[in-house]
Amino acid sequence: MLKGNKGEWSEIYTLFKLLGDGKLYAADGELNKKDDIFYDILKVIRNEQIGTLHFVFDGDEHVVNVENDAGEIKVSVSSELFKTQADLLYGKIVNTKGTAAFEVIETSEFMQEILCSKLKAPSADKSDITIKVHDFNTGLNPTLGFSIKSRLGKPATLLNAGVNTNFIFEICGNITDDKMNEINNLFVETNKNGTVKHDISVAARMKYITDNGLSLKFSKMNGPTFQNNLVLIDSDLPAIVGYTMLEYYQNGTNNLKEAIAAVADKNPLNYDLSQGHKYYQYKFKKLLTESALGMLPGKVWTGRADANGGYIIVREDGEVLCYHLYNRNDFEDYLLGNTRFDRGGAGRHEYAVVTKSEDKYYIALNLQIRFLK
């Protein structure tokens, strides 16, 4: 019997919902449905243990044929049954408490009938579902990969933390070996109930730096691959991301839109803002978009999107909407307005420790970006 968390079950829910509706609707920058912009679904393609399956939508007959690569029909299912199964699964997802993996017996049995054996795409893939659609903009029938993000479970990450997402800052001011040791001796950060939240008290270390009149200047990134990926997007992007992170670490501003606005006011890169150009917002949006569509911090990125169709969002009410790359402005606005800074454990990801090199002192801070919902 299959088990999964709410996000994993949401991928199957998306499959059922789309095959039941036969259409994929677009969203605006606030995740509102655009009733006049949609794509007719011709088929959905899934890689399963028995091979590639094609869920071919016959709109006239309201039937979905499950075919193999040779075009042989293995199963035929009415679109109404997919709607029924989508409604059933949605109810199970929203009524299940907590974040642990759970079973949905009825859905698992139906998945066996339609030859599906797994819940989600491999974690290395940015594309979670592959759909052949009829595109009214071009008159073509492209096959597109979409990344799926569900708002039914805990907020998903857009950019995952790791040692290679550490940004290194030089500590400027009256810093000494004694102060370095004092900072590094601030160990435990606890929750309100007294349990250990982090093995290293990042907040206390940042407060010490501020209280002692020290400042942080962006130096470089720990991971050369990630740094080069960002430079490929924009040569200033490593510094822009670094200074925006400082708004989170020093001032507690985790909302990305607010943090970027604060950095733009300070203008650490000395851009000419006299004509109202939004350099910081524009460049950071590019990071969010490319992270959403295919760029990974630890993998050399060529600029080619893996999720070449865009993003599919499962809304809280069960509506399944997309940001197609034709609607890139709406997509970028959604990402900027619905993401926040986060961080992994300091001990695990090797950051928030002051080090000394050639009479200069440095501290690394970790980048992770998560959706608000």
Short mmCIF file of C-alpha atoms in Angstrom, two decimals:
data_model
loop_
_atom_site.label_atom_id
_atom_site.label_comp_id
_atom_site.label_asym_id
_atom_site.label_seq_id
_atom_site.Cartn_x
_atom_site.Cartn_y
_atom_site.Cartn_z
CA MET A 1 0.00 0.00 0.00
CA LEU A 2 1.35 3.41 -1.00
CA LYS A 3 2.17 5.99 1.67
CA GLY A 4 2.99 9.65 1.19
CA ASN A 5 2.79 13.08 2.74
CA LYS A 6 0.31 15.73 1.63
CA GLY A 7 2.66 17.12 -1.00
CA GLU A 8 3.26 13.70 -2.53
CA TRP A 9 -0.44 12.81 -2.59
CA SER A 10 -1.04 16.21 -4.21
CA GLU A 11 0.86 15.06 -7.30
CA ILE A 12 -1.61 12.21 -7.79
CA TYR A 13 -4.48 14.57 -7.01
CA THR A 14 -3.23 16.86 -9.78
CA LEU A 15 -3.19 13.95 -12.23
CA PHE A 16 -6.77 12.97 -11.35
CA LYS A 17 -8.02 16.56 -11.36
CA LEU A 18 -6.57 17.40 -14.76
CA LEU A 19 -7.78 14.19 -16.38
CA GLY A 20 -11.21 14.79 -14.91
CA ASP A 21 -11.45 18.42 -16.06
CA GLY A 22 -9.62 18.13 -19.37
CA LYS A 23 -8.36 21.70 -19.00
CA LEU A 24 -5.52 23.48 -17.22
CA TYR A 25 -6.39 27.04 -16.24
CA ALA A 26 -3.91 29.88 -15.78
CA ALA A 27 -3.52 32.06 -12.67
CA ASP A 28 -2.71 35.72 -12.19
CA GLY A 29 0.01 37.06 -9.89
CA GLU A 30 -2.28 36.65 -6.86
CA LEU A 31 -3.18 33.02 -7.66
CA ASN A 32 -6.65 33.92 -8.90
CA LYS A 33 -8.07 31.76 -11.69
CA LYS A 34 -8.10 33.29 -15.17
CA ASP A 35 -11.29 31.87 -16.64
CA ASP A 36 -10.42 33.10 -20.13
CA ILE A 37 -6.94 31.55 -20.29
CA PHE A 38 -6.69 27.76 -20.31
CA TYR A 39 -5.04 24.90 -22.18
CA ASP A 40 -6.92 21.84 -23.43
CA ILE A 41 -5.23 18.69 -22.19
CA LEU A 42 -4.51 16.14 -24.89
CA LYS A 43 -2.62 13.67 -22.73
CA VAL A 44 -0.52 13.25 -19.60
CA ILE A 45 2.69 11.20 -19.70
CA ARG A 46 4.04 9.31 -16.69
CA ASN A 47 7.08 7.08 -16.25
CA GLU A 48 6.02 4.02 -14.29
CA GLN A 49 7.67 0.74 -13.32
CA ILE A 50 6.09 -1.01 -16.31
CA GLY A 51 7.28 1.74 -18.66
CA THR A 52 5.97 5.02 -20.02
CA LEU A 53 2.21 5.46 -19.83
CA HIS A 54 0.17 7.90 -21.91
CA PHE A 55 -3.14 9.04 -20.42
CA VAL A 56 -4.83 10.13 -23.63
CA PHE A 57 -7.87 12.34 -23.21
CA ASP A 58 -10.75 11.68 -25.63
CA GLY A 59 -12.83 14.80 -25.12
CA ASP A 60 -15.68 13.68 -27.37
CA GLU A 61 -16.23 10.44 -25.50
CA HIS A 62 -15.21 11.81 -22.09
CA VAL A 63 -12.87 8.86 -21.71
CA VAL A 64 -9.19 8.64 -20.79
CA ASN A 65 -7.31 5.80 -22.47
CA VAL A 66 -4.18 4.53 -20.72
CA GLU A 67 -1.75 3.56 -23.48
CA ASN A 68 1.81 2.26 -23.67
CA ASP A 69 4.49 3.64 -25.97
CA ALA A 70 3.24 1.43 -28.78
CA GLY A 71 -0.18 3.04 -28.60
CA GLU A 72 -1.88 -0.06 -27.20
CA ILE A 73 -4.83 0.74 -24.91
CA LYS A 74 -4.36 -1.00 -21.58
CA VAL A 75 -7.22 0.60 -19.62
CA SER A 76 -10.05 3.01 -20.39
CA VAL A 77 -11.51 5.18 -17.64
CA SER A 78 -14.25 7.80 -17.79
CA SER A 79 -13.26 11.37 -17.00
CA GLU A 80 -16.12 11.43 -14.47
CA LEU A 81 -14.43 8.67 -12.50
CA PHE A 82 -11.23 10.74 -12.40
CA LYS A 83 -13.28 13.64 -11.03
CA THR A 84 -14.77 11.39 -8.36
CA GLN A 85 -11.37 10.03 -7.39
CA ALA A 86 -9.92 13.56 -7.28
CA ASP A 87 -12.67 14.71 -4.91
CA LEU A 88 -12.16 11.68 -2.68
CA LEU A 89 -8.39 12.18 -2.49
CA TYR A 90 -8.73 15.93 -1.84
CA GLY A 91 -10.97 15.16 1.15
CA LYS A 92 -8.45 12.68 2.54
CA ILE A 93 -5.57 15.15 2.16
CA VAL A 94 -7.26 18.13 3.82
CA ASN A 95 -8.79 16.07 6.64
CA THR A 96 -5.57 14.30 7.59
CA LYS A 97 -3.86 15.96 10.55
CA GLY A 98 -0.12 16.47 10.85
CA THR A 99 2.69 16.12 8.34
CA ALA A 100 3.51 12.41 8.54
CA ALA A 101 3.08 10.03 5.61
CA PHE A 102 -0.29 8.30 5.40
CA GLU A 103 -2.19 5.79 3.31
CA VAL A 104 -5.26 6.34 1.14
CA ILE A 105 -6.59 2.86 0.47
CA GLU A 106 -9.21 3.85 -2.11
CA THR A 107 -6.71 5.90 -4.11
CA SER A 108 -4.05 3.18 -3.99
CA GLU A 109 -6.55 0.65 -5.33
CA PHE A 110 -7.62 2.99 -8.14
CA MET A 111 -3.98 3.66 -9.00
CA GLN A 112 -3.44 -0.08 -9.44
CA GLU A 113 -6.39 -0.16 -11.85
CA ILE A 114 -4.81 2.56 -14.02
CA LEU A 115 -1.33 0.99 -13.73
CA CYS A 116 0.21 3.75 -11.58
CA SER A 117 2.73 2.45 -9.05
CA LYS A 118 4.30 5.59 -7.53
CA LEU A 119 3.21 8.92 -6.11
CA LYS A 120 5.82 11.39 -7.28
CA ALA A 121 8.53 12.18 -9.76
CA PRO A 122 12.19 11.62 -8.77
CA SER A 123 13.52 14.39 -6.48
CA ALA A 124 16.25 15.24 -9.01
CA ASP A 125 13.59 16.30 -11.53
CA LYS A 126 12.15 19.81 -11.49
CA SER A 127 9.37 18.60 -13.76
CA ASP A 128 6.74 16.68 -11.77
CA ILE A 129 4.19 16.13 -14.51
CA THR A 130 4.41 16.07 -18.32
CA ILE A 131 1.39 17.24 -20.27
CA LYS A 132 0.63 17.55 -23.97
CA VAL A 133 -1.68 20.51 -24.40
CA HIS A 134 -3.36 22.43 -27.18
CA ASP A 135 -1.95 25.95 -27.01
CA PHE A 136 -4.42 28.53 -28.32
CA ASN A 137 -1.65 31.16 -28.42
CA THR A 138 0.27 29.34 -31.12
CA GLY A 139 -2.13 26.71 -32.43
CA LEU A 140 0.50 24.09 -31.58
CA ASN A 141 0.30 20.99 -29.36
CA PRO A 142 3.50 21.11 -27.28
CA THR A 143 4.52 18.54 -24.67
CA LEU A 144 5.47 20.47 -21.54
CA GLY A 145 6.93 19.68 -18.14
CA PHE A 146 5.44 21.38 -15.08
CA SER A 147 6.65 21.52 -11.49
CA ILE A 148 3.86 20.96 -8.95
CA LYS A 149 3.65 22.86 -5.66
CA SER A 150 0.83 22.10 -3.25
CA ARG A 151 -0.60 24.48 -0.66
CA LEU A 152 -2.45 21.60 1.02
CA GLY A 153 0.51 20.52 3.17
CA LYS A 154 3.43 22.27 4.83
CA PRO A 155 5.12 25.03 2.80
CA ALA A 156 7.44 23.59 0.17
CA THR A 157 10.98 24.76 -0.45
CA LEU A 158 11.85 26.60 -3.63
CA LEU A 159 15.62 26.46 -3.06
CA ASN A 160 16.98 23.82 -0.69
CA ALA A 161 19.72 24.50 1.85
CA GLY A 162 23.12 22.86 1.73
CA VAL A 163 26.76 23.62 2.36
CA ASN A 164 26.98 24.98 -1.18
CA THR A 165 24.25 27.57 -0.43
CA ASN A 166 26.41 29.24 2.23
CA PHE A 167 27.34 32.88 1.59
CA ILE A 168 30.58 34.10 3.19
CA PHE A 169 30.83 37.57 4.71
CA GLU A 170 33.85 39.45 6.01
CA ILE A 171 33.39 40.78 9.54
CA CYS A 172 34.47 44.45 9.55
CA GLY A 173 35.27 46.62 12.54
CA ASN A 174 37.10 46.00 15.82
CA ILE A 175 37.10 42.20 15.63
CA THR A 176 39.68 40.20 17.61
CA ASP A 177 40.48 36.57 18.35
CA ASP A 178 38.79 36.95 21.75
CA LYS A 179 35.59 38.21 20.15
CA MET A 180 35.76 35.43 17.58
CA ASN A 181 35.92 32.88 20.41
CA GLU A 182 33.10 34.57 22.29
CA ILE A 183 30.87 34.40 19.21
CA ASN A 184 31.69 30.77 18.55
CA ASN A 185 30.90 29.85 22.16
CA LEU A 186 27.24 30.88 21.74
CA PHE A 187 25.87 27.39 21.22
CA VAL A 188 22.29 26.50 21.98
CA GLU A 189 19.09 28.11 20.71
CA THR A 190 15.87 26.81 22.27
CA ASN A 191 12.15 26.81 21.54
CA LYS A 192 9.66 28.43 23.93
CA ASN A 193 9.14 25.10 25.70
CA GLY A 194 12.88 24.80 26.38
CA THR A 195 13.68 22.15 23.78
CA VAL A 196 16.71 22.66 21.54
CA LYS A 197 15.77 24.36 18.27
CA HIS A 198 19.23 24.70 16.75
CA ASP A 199 22.58 23.28 17.79
CA ILE A 200 24.15 26.71 17.25
CA SER A 201 22.47 29.94 18.33
CA VAL A 202 22.59 31.80 15.04
CA ALA A 203 20.39 34.61 16.39
CA ALA A 204 22.66 35.16 19.39
CA ARG A 205 25.76 35.24 17.22
CA MET A 206 24.23 37.78 14.84
CA LYS A 207 23.11 39.91 17.80
CA TYR A 208 26.62 39.84 19.26
CA ILE A 209 28.04 41.10 15.97
CA THR A 210 25.53 43.96 15.82
CA ASP A 211 25.80 44.89 19.52
CA ASN A 212 29.59 45.13 19.26
CA GLY A 213 29.50 47.59 16.37
CA LEU A 214 30.69 45.05 13.80
CA SER A 215 29.39 44.92 10.23
CA LEU A 216 29.26 42.27 7.52
CA LYS A 217 30.48 42.73 3.96
CA PHE A 218 29.68 40.14 1.28
CA SER A 219 32.84 38.34 0.18
CA LYS A 220 31.97 35.25 -1.87
CA MET A 221 29.86 32.11 -1.97
CA ASN A 222 30.99 28.81 -0.52
CA GLY A 223 29.88 26.75 -3.53
CA PRO A 224 31.62 27.74 -6.79
CA THR A 225 29.01 25.89 -8.86
CA PHE A 226 26.13 27.81 -7.31
CA GLN A 227 28.07 31.07 -7.57
CA ASN A 228 28.71 30.48 -11.27
CA ASN A 229 25.05 29.61 -11.79
CA LEU A 230 24.05 32.94 -10.28
CA VAL A 231 26.65 34.84 -12.28
CA LEU A 232 25.23 33.21 -15.42
CA ILE A 233 21.92 34.88 -14.58
CA ASP A 234 23.49 38.20 -13.53
CA SER A 235 27.03 39.04 -12.46
CA ASP A 236 25.75 41.06 -9.47
CA LEU A 237 23.34 38.41 -8.25
CA PRO A 238 25.64 36.75 -5.65
CA ALA A 239 26.10 40.09 -3.86
CA ILE A 240 22.40 41.01 -4.19
CA VAL A 241 21.31 37.70 -2.67
CA GLY A 242 23.95 38.03 0.05
CA TYR A 243 22.87 41.50 1.16
CA THR A 244 19.21 40.52 1.01
CA MET A 245 19.96 37.55 3.26
CA LEU A 246 21.47 39.96 5.79
CA GLU A 247 18.06 41.59 6.18
CA TYR A 248 16.82 38.21 7.35
CA TYR A 249 19.74 37.34 9.61
CA GLN A 250 20.26 40.78 11.14
CA ASN A 251 16.75 42.25 11.18
CA GLY A 252 14.53 39.18 11.07
CA THR A 253 12.90 40.16 7.76
CA ASN A 254 12.17 36.76 6.26
CA ASN A 255 9.55 37.90 3.72
CA LEU A 256 11.47 38.14 0.46
CA LYS A 257 9.49 41.02 -0.98
CA GLU A 258 10.05 43.11 2.16
CA ALA A 259 13.73 42.16 2.46
CA ILE A 260 14.46 43.08 -1.16
CA ALA A 261 12.67 46.42 -0.74
CA ALA A 262 14.83 47.16 2.32
CA VAL A 263 18.03 46.36 0.40
CA ALA A 264 16.90 48.53 -2.53
CA ASP A 265 16.51 51.45 -0.12
CA LYS A 266 20.08 50.93 1.15
CA ASN A 267 21.39 50.32 -2.40
CA PRO A 268 24.67 48.59 -1.39
CA LEU A 269 25.70 48.14 -5.04
CA ASN A 270 25.30 51.87 -5.75
CA TYR A 271 22.97 51.54 -8.72
CA ASP A 272 21.58 54.69 -10.31
CA LEU A 273 18.03 54.67 -8.89
CA SER A 274 17.21 58.22 -9.98
CA GLN A 275 14.83 57.03 -12.71
CA GLY A 276 13.06 54.42 -10.61
CA HIS A 277 14.69 51.28 -11.99
CA LYS A 278 14.00 48.30 -9.72
CA TYR A 279 17.37 46.59 -10.12
CA TYR A 280 17.24 44.51 -6.95
CA GLN A 281 13.67 43.27 -7.39
CA TYR A 282 14.20 42.44 -11.07
CA LYS A 283 17.42 40.51 -10.57
CA PHE A 284 16.15 38.57 -7.53
CA LYS A 285 13.03 37.56 -9.46
CA LYS A 286 15.30 35.90 -12.00
CA LEU A 287 16.87 33.76 -9.26
CA LEU A 288 13.44 32.69 -8.03
CA THR A 289 12.21 31.89 -11.52
CA GLU A 290 15.25 29.89 -12.59
CA SER A 291 15.27 28.00 -9.27
CA ALA A 292 11.63 27.12 -9.86
CA LEU A 293 12.21 25.91 -13.41
CA GLY A 294 15.39 23.92 -13.19
CA MET A 295 18.45 25.47 -11.57
CA LEU A 296 19.91 23.50 -8.65
CA PRO A 297 22.68 24.90 -6.39
CA GLY A 298 24.97 21.89 -6.71
CA LYS A 299 24.58 21.21 -10.42
CA VAL A 300 26.12 23.13 -13.32
CA TRP A 301 23.26 24.99 -14.95
CA THR A 302 23.17 25.81 -18.66
CA GLY A 303 20.20 28.17 -18.54
CA ARG A 304 17.84 25.51 -19.87
CA ALA A 305 14.56 25.02 -17.97
CA ASP A 306 13.65 21.47 -16.92
CA ALA A 307 10.07 22.50 -16.14
CA ASN A 308 9.67 23.98 -19.61
CA GLY A 309 5.94 24.52 -19.21
CA GLY A 310 6.00 26.33 -15.90
CA TYR A 311 4.44 25.77 -12.50
CA ILE A 312 1.24 24.12 -11.33
CA ILE A 313 -0.14 25.22 -7.96
CA VAL A 314 -2.65 23.15 -5.99
CA ARG A 315 -4.65 25.80 -4.16
CA GLU A 316 -6.16 25.31 -0.68
CA ASP A 317 -9.65 24.87 -2.14
CA GLY A 318 -8.46 22.13 -4.51
CA GLU A 319 -8.27 24.31 -7.61
CA VAL A 320 -5.33 23.36 -9.84
CA LEU A 321 -3.88 26.37 -11.69
CA CYS A 322 -0.78 26.99 -13.73
CA TYR A 323 1.77 29.63 -14.51
CA HIS A 324 2.70 28.97 -18.11
CA LEU A 325 5.92 30.57 -19.28
CA TYR A 326 3.85 32.73 -21.63
CA ASN A 327 2.54 34.37 -18.46
CA ARG A 328 6.02 34.90 -17.03
CA ASN A 329 5.21 38.25 -15.41
CA ASP A 330 2.37 36.71 -13.37
CA PHE A 331 4.66 33.81 -12.44
CA GLU A 332 7.47 36.08 -11.26
CA ASP A 333 5.05 38.24 -9.26
CA TYR A 334 3.65 35.14 -7.58
CA LEU A 335 7.09 33.85 -6.63
CA LEU A 336 8.25 37.17 -5.19
CA GLY A 337 5.05 37.69 -3.23
CA ASN A 338 4.82 34.16 -1.82
CA THR A 339 8.31 33.21 -0.66
CA ARG A 340 10.44 33.74 2.44
CA PHE A 341 13.93 33.11 3.73
CA ASP A 342 14.59 30.01 5.81
CA ARG A 343 17.69 28.13 6.91
CA GLY A 344 18.82 24.64 7.78
CA GLY A 345 20.64 23.54 10.93
CA ALA A 346 23.88 25.44 11.42
CA GLY A 347 25.85 22.40 12.51
CA ARG A 348 24.63 20.28 9.64
CA HIS A 349 25.26 22.92 6.98
CA GLU A 350 28.48 24.28 8.50
CA TYR A 351 27.67 27.95 8.90
CA ALA A 352 27.45 30.72 11.54
CA VAL A 353 31.00 29.94 12.73
CA VAL A 354 33.59 32.74 12.71
CA THR A 355 36.87 31.80 11.02
CA LYS A 356 40.12 33.69 10.50
CA SER A 357 42.23 33.84 7.36
CA GLU A 358 45.21 36.17 6.78
CA ASP A 359 44.20 38.47 9.66
CA LYS A 360 40.64 38.78 8.37
CA TYR A 361 37.56 37.30 10.00
CA TYR A 362 34.68 35.65 8.17
CA ILE A 363 31.29 34.12 8.87
CA ALA A 364 29.12 32.02 6.55
CA LEU A 365 25.32 32.34 6.42
CA ASN A 366 22.99 29.79 4.87
CA LEU A 367 20.42 30.41 2.14
CA GLN A 368 17.17 28.51 1.89
CA ILE A 369 14.00 29.81 0.26
CA ARG A 370 10.57 28.45 1.18
CA PHE A 371 7.03 29.24 0.10
CA LEU A 372 4.84 31.14 2.56
CA LYS A 373 2.04 28.60 2.08
#
